[in-house]
Short mmCIF file of C-alpha atoms in Angstrom, two decimals:
data_model
loop_
_atom_site.label_atom_id
_atom_site.label_comp_id
_atom_site.label_asym_id
_atom_site.label_seq_id
_atom_site.Cartn_x
_atom_site.Cartn_y
_atom_site.Cartn_z
CA MET A 1 -0.09 0.11 0.42
CA SER A 2 1.61 3.58 -0.93
CA GLY A 3 1.86 6.21 1.31
CA LYS A 4 0.09 9.44 1.21
CA LEU A 5 1.58 13.00 0.45
CA TYR A 6 0.76 15.91 3.25
CA VAL A 7 0.70 19.49 1.69
CA VAL A 8 1.19 21.26 4.93
CA GLY A 9 0.92 25.09 5.10
CA THR A 10 3.50 26.96 6.79
CA PRO A 11 3.82 30.38 8.83
CA ILE A 12 4.62 33.05 6.61
CA GLY A 13 6.45 34.80 9.28
CA ASN A 14 4.99 34.29 12.83
CA LEU A 15 5.96 30.88 14.06
CA SER A 16 3.05 31.14 16.46
CA ASP A 17 0.77 30.73 13.38
CA LEU A 18 2.04 26.87 12.67
CA SER A 19 -1.36 25.42 13.66
CA PRO A 20 -1.20 21.99 16.00
CA ARG A 21 -2.09 19.68 13.22
CA ALA A 22 0.49 21.09 11.34
CA ILE A 23 2.93 20.11 14.08
CA GLU A 24 1.66 16.69 14.53
CA THR A 25 1.60 15.81 10.70
CA LEU A 26 5.21 16.81 10.40
CA GLY A 27 5.97 15.11 13.14
CA LYS A 28 4.72 11.60 12.02
CA VAL A 29 5.65 11.30 8.42
CA ASP A 30 8.38 9.32 7.29
CA PHE A 31 10.23 12.06 5.55
CA ILE A 32 9.85 15.98 4.16
CA ALA A 33 10.34 17.28 0.92
CA ALA A 34 10.82 21.23 1.75
CA GLU A 35 11.73 24.02 -0.84
CA ASP A 36 14.97 25.00 1.03
CA THR A 37 15.89 22.54 3.93
CA ARG A 38 17.42 25.77 5.70
CA VAL A 39 14.65 27.40 5.90
CA THR A 40 12.55 24.47 6.89
CA VAL A 41 15.00 22.98 9.51
CA LYS A 42 14.84 26.10 11.65
CA LEU A 43 11.25 25.63 11.77
CA LEU A 44 11.40 22.11 13.10
CA ASN A 45 14.04 22.94 15.41
CA HIS A 46 11.64 25.48 17.02
CA PHE A 47 9.26 22.57 17.27
CA GLU A 48 11.72 20.25 18.46
CA ILE A 49 11.06 17.96 15.27
CA ASN A 50 13.52 15.86 14.06
CA LYS A 51 12.77 14.39 10.71
CA PRO A 52 14.89 13.13 7.58
CA MET A 53 14.34 15.96 4.87
CA LEU A 54 15.23 16.50 1.31
CA ALA A 55 15.10 19.76 -1.04
CA TYR A 56 12.50 19.67 -4.01
CA TYR A 57 12.49 23.04 -5.99
CA GLU A 58 12.09 24.74 -9.26
CA HIS A 59 15.33 23.34 -10.43
CA ASN A 60 15.77 19.95 -9.33
CA LYS A 61 11.51 18.80 -9.40
CA MET A 62 12.03 16.79 -12.50
CA GLN A 63 14.33 14.30 -10.88
CA ARG A 64 13.47 14.54 -7.34
CA GLY A 65 9.77 14.05 -8.21
CA GLY A 66 10.48 10.71 -9.17
CA ASP A 67 12.40 9.93 -5.85
CA ILE A 68 9.72 11.24 -3.73
CA ILE A 69 7.03 9.30 -6.23
CA ALA A 70 9.17 6.14 -5.04
CA ARG A 71 9.50 6.50 -1.60
CA LEU A 72 5.86 7.15 -1.41
CA LEU A 73 4.65 4.12 -3.55
CA SER A 74 7.10 1.98 -1.24
CA GLY A 75 4.74 3.26 1.63
CA GLN A 76 6.35 6.38 3.14
CA ASP A 77 4.58 9.28 3.88
CA CYS A 78 5.78 12.75 2.91
CA ALA A 79 5.48 16.15 3.88
CA LEU A 80 5.48 19.07 1.05
CA VAL A 81 6.58 22.18 2.84
CA SER A 82 7.42 25.49 0.81
CA ASP A 83 9.42 28.59 2.67
CA ALA A 84 6.14 30.10 3.49
CA GLY A 85 2.60 29.85 3.03
CA MET A 86 0.78 26.64 1.09
CA PRO A 87 2.95 24.64 -1.01
CA ALA A 88 1.51 24.49 -4.86
CA ILE A 89 0.88 28.30 -4.84
CA SER A 90 3.15 29.78 -7.39
CA ASP A 91 5.82 27.02 -6.00
CA PRO A 92 6.97 23.58 -7.93
CA GLY A 93 4.63 21.68 -5.42
CA GLU A 94 2.08 22.00 -7.86
CA ASP A 95 3.93 19.60 -10.20
CA LEU A 96 4.60 16.92 -7.50
CA VAL A 97 0.64 16.64 -6.33
CA ARG A 98 0.05 16.05 -10.03
CA LEU A 99 2.12 13.48 -10.17
CA CYS A 100 1.00 12.06 -6.88
CA TYR A 101 -2.31 11.74 -8.81
CA GLU A 102 -1.28 10.18 -11.71
CA ASN A 103 0.32 7.42 -9.43
CA GLY A 104 -2.91 6.35 -7.44
CA ILE A 105 -1.12 8.20 -4.65
CA ALA A 106 -3.69 9.91 -1.97
CA VAL A 107 -3.11 13.64 -1.43
CA GLU A 108 -3.94 15.13 1.87
CA SER A 109 -3.96 18.96 2.84
CA VAL A 110 -3.28 20.43 6.51
CA PRO A 111 -4.31 24.02 5.70
CA GLY A 112 -2.14 27.08 6.88
CA PRO A 113 -1.19 30.79 6.12
CA SER A 114 -1.39 32.18 2.20
CA ALA A 115 0.17 35.25 1.92
CA LEU A 116 -2.22 36.41 -1.09
CA ILE A 117 -5.43 35.90 1.11
CA THR A 118 -3.58 37.08 3.75
CA ALA A 119 -2.90 40.26 2.23
CA LEU A 120 -6.20 40.81 0.39
CA ALA A 121 -8.11 40.73 3.88
CA ILE A 122 -6.11 43.30 4.91
CA SER A 123 -5.62 45.33 1.97
CA GLY A 124 -9.11 47.36 1.90
CA MET A 125 -9.57 46.81 -1.56
CA LYS A 126 -12.45 44.89 -3.32
CA SER A 127 -12.42 41.37 -2.59
CA GLY A 128 -15.57 39.97 -3.99
CA ARG A 129 -13.83 38.86 -7.04
CA PHE A 130 -10.30 38.89 -7.37
CA CYS A 131 -7.44 36.92 -9.58
CA PHE A 132 -4.13 35.80 -8.42
CA GLU A 133 -1.34 36.61 -11.02
CA GLY A 134 1.76 35.40 -9.04
CA PHE A 135 5.39 36.87 -10.17
CA LEU A 136 5.74 38.56 -13.54
CA SER A 137 8.48 37.17 -15.40
CA VAL A 138 11.88 38.88 -15.79
CA ASN A 139 11.83 38.20 -19.26
CA LYS A 140 10.92 41.80 -20.52
CA PRO A 141 8.59 41.06 -23.74
CA SER A 142 6.97 37.86 -21.28
CA ARG A 143 6.24 40.82 -18.51
CA LYS A 144 5.04 43.35 -21.05
CA ALA A 145 2.77 40.57 -22.90
CA HIS A 146 1.56 39.59 -19.13
CA LEU A 147 0.23 43.33 -18.25
CA LYS A 148 -1.09 43.92 -21.85
CA GLU A 149 -3.58 40.87 -21.11
CA LEU A 150 -4.45 42.27 -17.75
CA GLU A 151 -5.27 45.64 -18.88
CA LYS A 152 -9.06 45.25 -19.02
CA GLU A 153 -8.91 42.94 -16.10
CA GLU A 154 -12.41 43.78 -13.87
CA ARG A 155 -11.18 42.19 -11.35
CA THR A 156 -8.73 42.79 -8.44
CA MET A 157 -5.43 41.56 -9.08
CA ILE A 158 -2.83 40.01 -6.87
CA PHE A 159 0.99 39.94 -7.53
CA TYR A 160 4.08 39.05 -5.85
CA GLU A 161 7.24 40.74 -5.97
CA ALA A 162 10.77 40.47 -4.17
CA PRO A 163 12.29 43.98 -3.04
CA HIS A 164 15.13 44.08 -5.37
CA LYS A 165 12.39 43.99 -8.36
CA LEU A 166 9.77 46.20 -6.98
CA THR A 167 10.90 49.67 -8.50
CA ALA A 168 10.82 48.30 -12.11
CA THR A 169 7.67 46.42 -11.29
CA LEU A 170 5.58 49.31 -9.99
CA LYS A 171 6.91 51.38 -13.37
CA ASP A 172 5.71 49.05 -15.78
CA MET A 173 2.38 48.70 -13.81
CA TYR A 174 1.79 52.61 -14.46
CA THR A 175 3.00 52.16 -18.07
CA ALA A 176 0.14 49.48 -18.42
CA PHE A 177 -2.48 50.31 -16.03
CA GLY A 178 -2.50 53.97 -15.89
CA ASN A 179 -3.04 55.69 -12.50
CA ARG A 180 -4.84 53.00 -10.24
CA LYS A 181 -5.31 52.24 -7.04
CA ILE A 182 -2.72 49.94 -4.87
CA ALA A 183 -1.83 48.18 -1.61
CA LEU A 184 1.22 47.36 -1.42
CA VAL A 185 1.45 44.71 1.66
CA ARG A 186 4.90 44.03 3.07
CA GLU A 187 6.40 42.03 5.92
CA LEU A 188 3.09 40.29 6.89
CA THR A 189 2.55 38.57 10.52
CA LYS A 190 6.01 39.81 11.36
CA LEU A 191 6.55 42.81 13.30
CA HIS A 192 7.15 45.44 10.83
CA GLU A 193 4.12 44.47 8.64
CA GLU A 194 2.25 47.20 6.71
CA VAL A 195 -0.31 48.34 4.38
CA ILE A 196 0.46 51.21 1.90
CA HIS A 197 -2.57 52.68 0.43
CA THR A 198 -1.57 54.54 -2.34
CA SER A 199 -1.89 55.25 -6.52
CA LEU A 200 0.57 53.91 -8.77
CA GLU A 201 2.15 57.07 -10.10
CA GLU A 202 2.45 57.88 -6.39
CA ALA A 203 4.35 54.40 -5.26
CA VAL A 204 6.59 54.46 -8.11
CA THR A 205 7.82 58.18 -7.01
CA LEU A 206 7.74 56.58 -3.61
CA TYR A 207 10.43 53.80 -4.21
CA SER A 208 12.40 55.94 -6.77
CA ASP A 209 13.32 58.52 -4.93
CA GLU A 210 12.50 58.05 -1.39
CA GLN A 211 13.15 54.78 0.28
CA LYS A 212 14.50 51.46 -0.55
CA PRO A 213 12.17 48.76 -0.74
CA ARG A 214 12.54 46.14 2.39
CA GLY A 215 10.75 42.77 2.81
CA GLU A 216 8.82 40.69 0.46
CA PHE A 217 5.86 42.45 -1.12
CA VAL A 218 1.95 41.43 -2.17
CA LEU A 219 0.83 43.90 -4.50
CA ILE A 220 -3.31 44.88 -4.75
CA VAL A 221 -3.93 46.58 -7.53
CA GLU A 222 -7.45 48.23 -8.71
CA GLY A 223 -8.84 46.03 -11.62
CA TYR A 224 -10.08 47.92 -14.43
CA ASP A 225 -13.51 50.12 -14.18
CA PRO A 226 -15.35 50.17 -17.72
CA ALA A 227 -16.95 53.48 -16.39
CA ASP A 228 -13.27 55.49 -16.40
CA ASP A 229 -13.12 54.83 -20.05
CA LYS A 230 -11.17 56.30 -21.52
CA THR A 231 -7.89 55.69 -19.41
CA GLU A 232 -6.36 59.06 -19.53
CA TYR A 233 -2.78 58.95 -20.26
CA THR A 234 -0.23 61.63 -19.23
CA ILE A 235 2.77 62.55 -22.00
CA ASP A 236 5.13 60.89 -18.97
CA GLN A 237 3.38 57.55 -19.34
CA ALA A 238 2.99 58.03 -23.42
CA VAL A 239 7.34 58.47 -23.54
CA GLU A 240 7.66 55.49 -21.39
CA ILE A 241 5.52 53.39 -23.99
CA ALA A 242 7.28 54.76 -27.05
CA LYS A 243 10.62 53.96 -25.06
CA GLU A 244 9.85 50.14 -24.82
CA TYR A 245 8.80 50.36 -28.90
CA ILE A 246 12.18 51.31 -29.35
CA LYS A 247 13.62 48.74 -26.82
CA GLU A 248 11.74 46.60 -29.31
CA GLY A 249 13.42 47.65 -32.38
CA LEU A 250 11.31 50.71 -33.78
CA SER A 251 12.69 53.74 -34.97
CA ALA A 252 11.74 57.11 -32.96
CA SER A 253 9.13 58.06 -35.27
CA SER A 254 7.60 54.46 -35.41
CA ALA A 255 7.36 54.23 -31.87
CA ALA A 256 5.78 57.56 -31.33
CA LYS A 257 3.14 56.55 -33.90
CA SER A 258 2.33 53.22 -31.46
CA ALA A 259 2.73 55.08 -28.48
CA SER A 260 0.02 57.45 -29.94
CA GLN A 261 -2.38 54.75 -30.69
CA ASP A 262 -2.18 52.97 -27.46
CA THR A 263 -2.53 56.61 -25.54
CA GLY A 264 -4.34 58.93 -27.84
CA ILE A 265 -1.71 61.78 -27.20
CA LYS A 266 -0.43 63.43 -30.26
CA LYS A 267 2.72 61.64 -31.88
CA GLY A 268 4.40 65.19 -32.42
CA ASP A 269 4.09 65.53 -28.88
CA ILE A 270 5.73 62.27 -27.95
CA TYR A 271 8.29 62.42 -30.51
CA LYS A 272 9.04 65.66 -29.32
CA PHE A 273 9.88 64.38 -26.09
CA LEU A 274 11.47 61.43 -27.19
CA ASN A 275 14.02 64.03 -28.49
CA LYS A 276 14.93 66.31 -25.66
#
């Protein structure tokens, strides 16, 4: 008889958030598959749990996934954990869960904190309908295409972002969405937990000029409102859009023309600012 995979939610900051059931599960399984064993060992040590661990992450999931499945099929039980929050959400754990189902292995949830839901709950933004978009690609064309697809998304949008990429992400969002409301939620459940309510334009200024981003961020962005159509673009936004077209290989004249079509601002005005 095969073992079982337990998908165990772990704290997103405050270790006191680990549930009694999660502690019990981590203590009874045969081994633990962890995104980063160096992070998970601190959690286990805090609760005096001593279990064998193996690393299971994005770059070894193909080979390591097969190893885990073999052990599960032999009758061993495994707990899957990520560094923080629920595994399999923007996480390679989704592949392991799918492999279990394909191999007839039982999967059981041991739910815990989730950064995206926790952030939305304290953001003050509309939460009746929302979509989770995870991390944006570091590849510029893919990133631009992703944001372009969301231009008319009416639901509240949730993104994850690392501090060193936050400023660039905010600029790209401002270019794509215009001046929408945004809540920047950082350091969830930790001592310096903070929710910053602002606009995309002000957020770009804040993190470009005033302070260096610190901590992991969840970005809650206002959805598109058809009643606000047409979007009013500023000349600065139009110029930024034109610069992106230039990076893709267009001439300044062609870029200004394309940006004019996107924003409704005169081509000549955009071209003039491009050549300043």
